[in-house]
Coordinates of C-alpha atoms in Angstrom, one line a residue:
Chain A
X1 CA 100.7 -17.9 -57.5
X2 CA 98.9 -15.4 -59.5
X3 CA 95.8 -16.6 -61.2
X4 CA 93.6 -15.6 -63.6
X5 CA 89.6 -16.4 -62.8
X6 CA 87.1 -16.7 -66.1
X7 CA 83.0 -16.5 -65.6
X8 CA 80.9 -17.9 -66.4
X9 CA 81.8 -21.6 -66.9
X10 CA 79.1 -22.0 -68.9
X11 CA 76.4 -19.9 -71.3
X12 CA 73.9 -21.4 -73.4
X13 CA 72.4 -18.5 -75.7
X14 CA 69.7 -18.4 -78.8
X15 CA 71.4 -18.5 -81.8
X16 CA 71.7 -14.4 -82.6
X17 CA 71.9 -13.6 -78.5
X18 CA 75.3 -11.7 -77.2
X19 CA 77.3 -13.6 -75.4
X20 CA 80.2 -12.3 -73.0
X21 CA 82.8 -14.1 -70.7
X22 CA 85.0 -12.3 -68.4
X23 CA 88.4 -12.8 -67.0
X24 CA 89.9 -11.0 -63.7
X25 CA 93.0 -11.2 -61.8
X26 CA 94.1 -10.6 -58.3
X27 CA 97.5 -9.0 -60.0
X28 CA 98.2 -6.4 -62.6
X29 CA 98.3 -8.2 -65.4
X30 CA 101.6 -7.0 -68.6
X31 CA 99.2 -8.7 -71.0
X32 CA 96.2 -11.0 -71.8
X33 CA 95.6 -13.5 -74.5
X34 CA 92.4 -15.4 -75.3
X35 CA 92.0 -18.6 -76.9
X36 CA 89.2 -20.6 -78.4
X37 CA 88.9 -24.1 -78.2
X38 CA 86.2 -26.2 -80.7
X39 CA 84.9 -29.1 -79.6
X40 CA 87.5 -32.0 -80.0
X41 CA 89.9 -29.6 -81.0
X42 CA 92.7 -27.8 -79.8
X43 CA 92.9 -24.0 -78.5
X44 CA 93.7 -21.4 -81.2
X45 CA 94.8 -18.2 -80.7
X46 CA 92.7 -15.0 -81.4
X47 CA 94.1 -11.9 -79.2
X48 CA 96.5 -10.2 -77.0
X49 CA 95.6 -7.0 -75.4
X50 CA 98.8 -5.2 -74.0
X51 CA 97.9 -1.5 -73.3
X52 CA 95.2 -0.4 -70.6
X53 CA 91.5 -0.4 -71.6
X54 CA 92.3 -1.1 -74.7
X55 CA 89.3 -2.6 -77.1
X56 CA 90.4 -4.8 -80.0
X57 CA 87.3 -6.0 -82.5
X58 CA 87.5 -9.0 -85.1
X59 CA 84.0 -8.8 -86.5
X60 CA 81.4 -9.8 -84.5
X61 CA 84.0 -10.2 -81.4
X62 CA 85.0 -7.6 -79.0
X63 CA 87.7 -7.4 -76.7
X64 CA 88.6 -5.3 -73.4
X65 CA 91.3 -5.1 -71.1
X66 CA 90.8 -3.0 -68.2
X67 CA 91.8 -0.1 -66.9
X68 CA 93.9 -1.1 -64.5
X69 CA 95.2 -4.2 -66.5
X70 CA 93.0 -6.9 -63.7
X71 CA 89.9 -7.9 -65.5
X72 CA 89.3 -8.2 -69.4
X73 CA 86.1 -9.5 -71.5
X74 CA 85.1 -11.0 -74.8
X75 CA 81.8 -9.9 -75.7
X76 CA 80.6 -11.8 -79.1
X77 CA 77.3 -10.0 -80.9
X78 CA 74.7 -12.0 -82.5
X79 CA 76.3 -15.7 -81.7
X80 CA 76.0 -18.3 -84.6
X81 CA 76.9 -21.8 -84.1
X82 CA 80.3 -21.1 -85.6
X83 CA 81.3 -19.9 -82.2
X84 CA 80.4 -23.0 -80.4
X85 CA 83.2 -23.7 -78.4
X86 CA 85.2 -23.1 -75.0
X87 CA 86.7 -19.5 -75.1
X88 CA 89.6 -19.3 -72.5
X89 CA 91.9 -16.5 -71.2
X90 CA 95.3 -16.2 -70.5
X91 CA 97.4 -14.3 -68.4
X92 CA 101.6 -14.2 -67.1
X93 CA 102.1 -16.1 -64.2
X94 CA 105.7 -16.1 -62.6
X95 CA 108.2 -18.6 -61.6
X96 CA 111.5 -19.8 -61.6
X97 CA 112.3 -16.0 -63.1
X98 CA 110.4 -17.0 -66.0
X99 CA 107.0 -15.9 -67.1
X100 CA 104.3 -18.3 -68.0
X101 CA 100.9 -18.6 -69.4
X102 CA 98.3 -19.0 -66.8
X103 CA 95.0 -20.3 -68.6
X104 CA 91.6 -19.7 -66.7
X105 CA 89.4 -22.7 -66.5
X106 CA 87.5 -21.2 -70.1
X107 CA 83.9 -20.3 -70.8
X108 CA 82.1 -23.1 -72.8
X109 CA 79.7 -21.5 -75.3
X110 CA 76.8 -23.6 -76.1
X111 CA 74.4 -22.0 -79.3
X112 CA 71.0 -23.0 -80.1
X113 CA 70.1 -22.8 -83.2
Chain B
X1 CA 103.9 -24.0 -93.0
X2 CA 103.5 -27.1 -90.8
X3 CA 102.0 -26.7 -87.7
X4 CA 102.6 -28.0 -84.0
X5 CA 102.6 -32.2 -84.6
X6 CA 102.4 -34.3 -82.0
X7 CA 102.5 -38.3 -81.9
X8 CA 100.7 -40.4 -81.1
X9 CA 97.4 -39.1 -81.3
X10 CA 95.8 -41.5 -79.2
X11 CA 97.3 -43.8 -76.3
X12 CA 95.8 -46.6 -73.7
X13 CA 98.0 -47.4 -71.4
X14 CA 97.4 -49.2 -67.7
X15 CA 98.6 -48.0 -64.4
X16 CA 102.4 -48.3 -63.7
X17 CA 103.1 -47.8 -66.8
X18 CA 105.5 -45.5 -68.7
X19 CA 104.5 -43.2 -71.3
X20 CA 106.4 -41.1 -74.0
X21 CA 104.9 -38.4 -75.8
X22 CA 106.4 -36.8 -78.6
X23 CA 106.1 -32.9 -80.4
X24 CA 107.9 -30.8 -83.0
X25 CA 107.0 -27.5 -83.1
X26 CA 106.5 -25.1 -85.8
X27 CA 109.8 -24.5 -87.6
X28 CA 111.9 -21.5 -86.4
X29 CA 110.0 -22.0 -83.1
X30 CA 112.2 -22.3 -80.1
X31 CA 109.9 -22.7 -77.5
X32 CA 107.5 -25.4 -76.4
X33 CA 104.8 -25.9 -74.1
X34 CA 103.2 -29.1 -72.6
X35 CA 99.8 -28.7 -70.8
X36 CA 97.9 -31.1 -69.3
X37 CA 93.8 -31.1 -70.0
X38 CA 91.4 -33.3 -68.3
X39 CA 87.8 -33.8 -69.6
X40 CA 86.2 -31.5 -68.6
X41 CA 89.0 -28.8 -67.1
X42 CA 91.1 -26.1 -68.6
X43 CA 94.5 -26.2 -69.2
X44 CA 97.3 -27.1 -66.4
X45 CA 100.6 -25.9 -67.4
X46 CA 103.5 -28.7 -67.6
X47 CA 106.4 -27.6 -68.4
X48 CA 108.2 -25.4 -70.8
X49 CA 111.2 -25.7 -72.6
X50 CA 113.5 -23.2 -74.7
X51 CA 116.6 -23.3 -76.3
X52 CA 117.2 -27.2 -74.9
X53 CA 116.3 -26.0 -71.3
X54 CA 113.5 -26.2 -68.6
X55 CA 112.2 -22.4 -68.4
X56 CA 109.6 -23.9 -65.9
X57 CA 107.5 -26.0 -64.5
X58 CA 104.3 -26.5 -63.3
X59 CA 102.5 -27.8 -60.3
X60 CA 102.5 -31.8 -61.1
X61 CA 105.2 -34.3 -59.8
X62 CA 108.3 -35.8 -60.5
X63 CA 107.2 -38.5 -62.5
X64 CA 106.5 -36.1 -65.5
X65 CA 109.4 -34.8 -67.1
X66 CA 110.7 -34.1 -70.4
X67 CA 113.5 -32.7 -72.7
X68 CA 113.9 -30.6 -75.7
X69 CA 116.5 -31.7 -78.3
X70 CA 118.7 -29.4 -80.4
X71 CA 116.2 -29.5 -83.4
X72 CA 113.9 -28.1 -80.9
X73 CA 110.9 -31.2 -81.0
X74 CA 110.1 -32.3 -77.0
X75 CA 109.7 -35.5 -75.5
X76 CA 107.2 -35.8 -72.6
X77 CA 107.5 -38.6 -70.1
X78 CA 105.0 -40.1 -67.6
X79 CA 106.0 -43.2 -65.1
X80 CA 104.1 -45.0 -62.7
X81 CA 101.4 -43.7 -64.6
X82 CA 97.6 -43.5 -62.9
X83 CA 94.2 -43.5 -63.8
X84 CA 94.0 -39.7 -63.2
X85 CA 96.9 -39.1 -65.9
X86 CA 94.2 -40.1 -68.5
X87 CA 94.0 -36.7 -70.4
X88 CA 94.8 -34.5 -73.7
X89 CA 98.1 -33.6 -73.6
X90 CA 98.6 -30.6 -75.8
X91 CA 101.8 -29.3 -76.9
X92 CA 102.3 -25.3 -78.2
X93 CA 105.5 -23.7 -79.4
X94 CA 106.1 -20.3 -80.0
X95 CA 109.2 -18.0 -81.7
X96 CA 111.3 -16.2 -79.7
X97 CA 110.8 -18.0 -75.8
X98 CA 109.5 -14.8 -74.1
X99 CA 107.0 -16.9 -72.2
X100 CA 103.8 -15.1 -71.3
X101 CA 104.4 -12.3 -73.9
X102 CA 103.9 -14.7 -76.9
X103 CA 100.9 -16.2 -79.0
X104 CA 101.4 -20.0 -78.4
X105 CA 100.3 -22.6 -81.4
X106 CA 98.9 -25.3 -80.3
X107 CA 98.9 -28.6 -81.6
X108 CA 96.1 -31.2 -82.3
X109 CA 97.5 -33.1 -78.9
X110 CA 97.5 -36.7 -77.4
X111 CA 94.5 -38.3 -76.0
X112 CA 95.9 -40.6 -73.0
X113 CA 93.6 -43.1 -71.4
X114 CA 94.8 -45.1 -68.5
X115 CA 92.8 -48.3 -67.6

């Protein structure tokens, strides 16, 4: 089935670096979601992008979805060690005639202060 | 409002063994989600209920299964269980059932360890 890859699987950035994960797909995707995960928590939701190359901001974070609805990115400016955490996306995945989330394996943001 | 709850939050269990997780979603929520994540992987997709029925299914075998009952909480079961069941299982709901379309809430989960 269709599935949705996520790079890097890792970052470790200076507290105040950017950091940015991306997301692609081999399918045209309706919509995308991304998640955050803290450590020894569970994921929480923070977006859906719908329309193509749409940009969505929520402060310091910025989200894309492409032009042809494949690939997206979270792009977070200046990091602090509030965003520590693993950042995953989400994507439709069929079966059974029902449409599912498909989470990619997630980005795990590492700050240091 | 409540959120997702789940019980227990922790389990040890040994191998064979049967296993019964439990989760009520967020009132007015008809759908729920179960997801498997090992240490150190993402999330794997269980199964999803809506309405009292299986909407799907994902890639694990028979020996997981589950129900939804008419106040919408979910049961998950696990036989024969093995050591590479030992996991977080996390459980999400969300409103309306329209799948992939729909933020999911996710609850605090079930940390399984099988010995």
């Amino acid at each position: 089935g269709q599935q949705v890859m996520q790079i890097p699987q890792y970052q470790h950035v200076q507290e105040g670096e950017d950091f940015t994960t991306y997301c692609n797909s081999s399918t045209t995707l309706s919509n995308i979601q991304w998640y955050k995960q803290r450590p020894g928590g569970h994921p929480v939701f923070l977006i859906q992008l719908v329309k193509s190359g749409e940009v969505k901001k929520q402060k310091r974070l910025t989200f894309q979805f492409g032009e042809a609805k494949k690939n997206s990115s979270l792009h977070i400016t200046a990091t602090q060690t509030t965003d520590v955490g693993t950042y995953f996306c989400a994507g439709p995945e069929s079966g059974a005639g029902s449409y599912q989330l498909t989470f990619g394996k997630g980005t795990k943001l590492s700050v240091i202060p | 409002e409540a959120g997702v709850t789940q019980s227990p939050t922790h389990l040890i269990k040994t191998r064979g063994q049967q296993v019964t997780l439990r989760c009520s979603p967020i009132s007015g929520h008809t759908s729920v989600y179960w997801y498997q994540q090992a240490l150190g992987l993402g999330l794997q997709f269980l199964l999803w209920y809506d309405e009292g029925e299986e909407r799907n299914r994902g890639n694990f075998p028979p020996r997981f299964s589950g129900r939804q009952f008419p106040n919408y909480s979910s049961e998950l079961n696990v036989n024969a269980l093995e050591l590479e069941d030992s996991a977080l299982y996390l459980c999400a709901s969300s409103l309306e059932g329209q799948g992939a379309w729909e933020t999911q809430y996710f609850g605090p989960g079930t940390r399984l360890l099988v010995l």
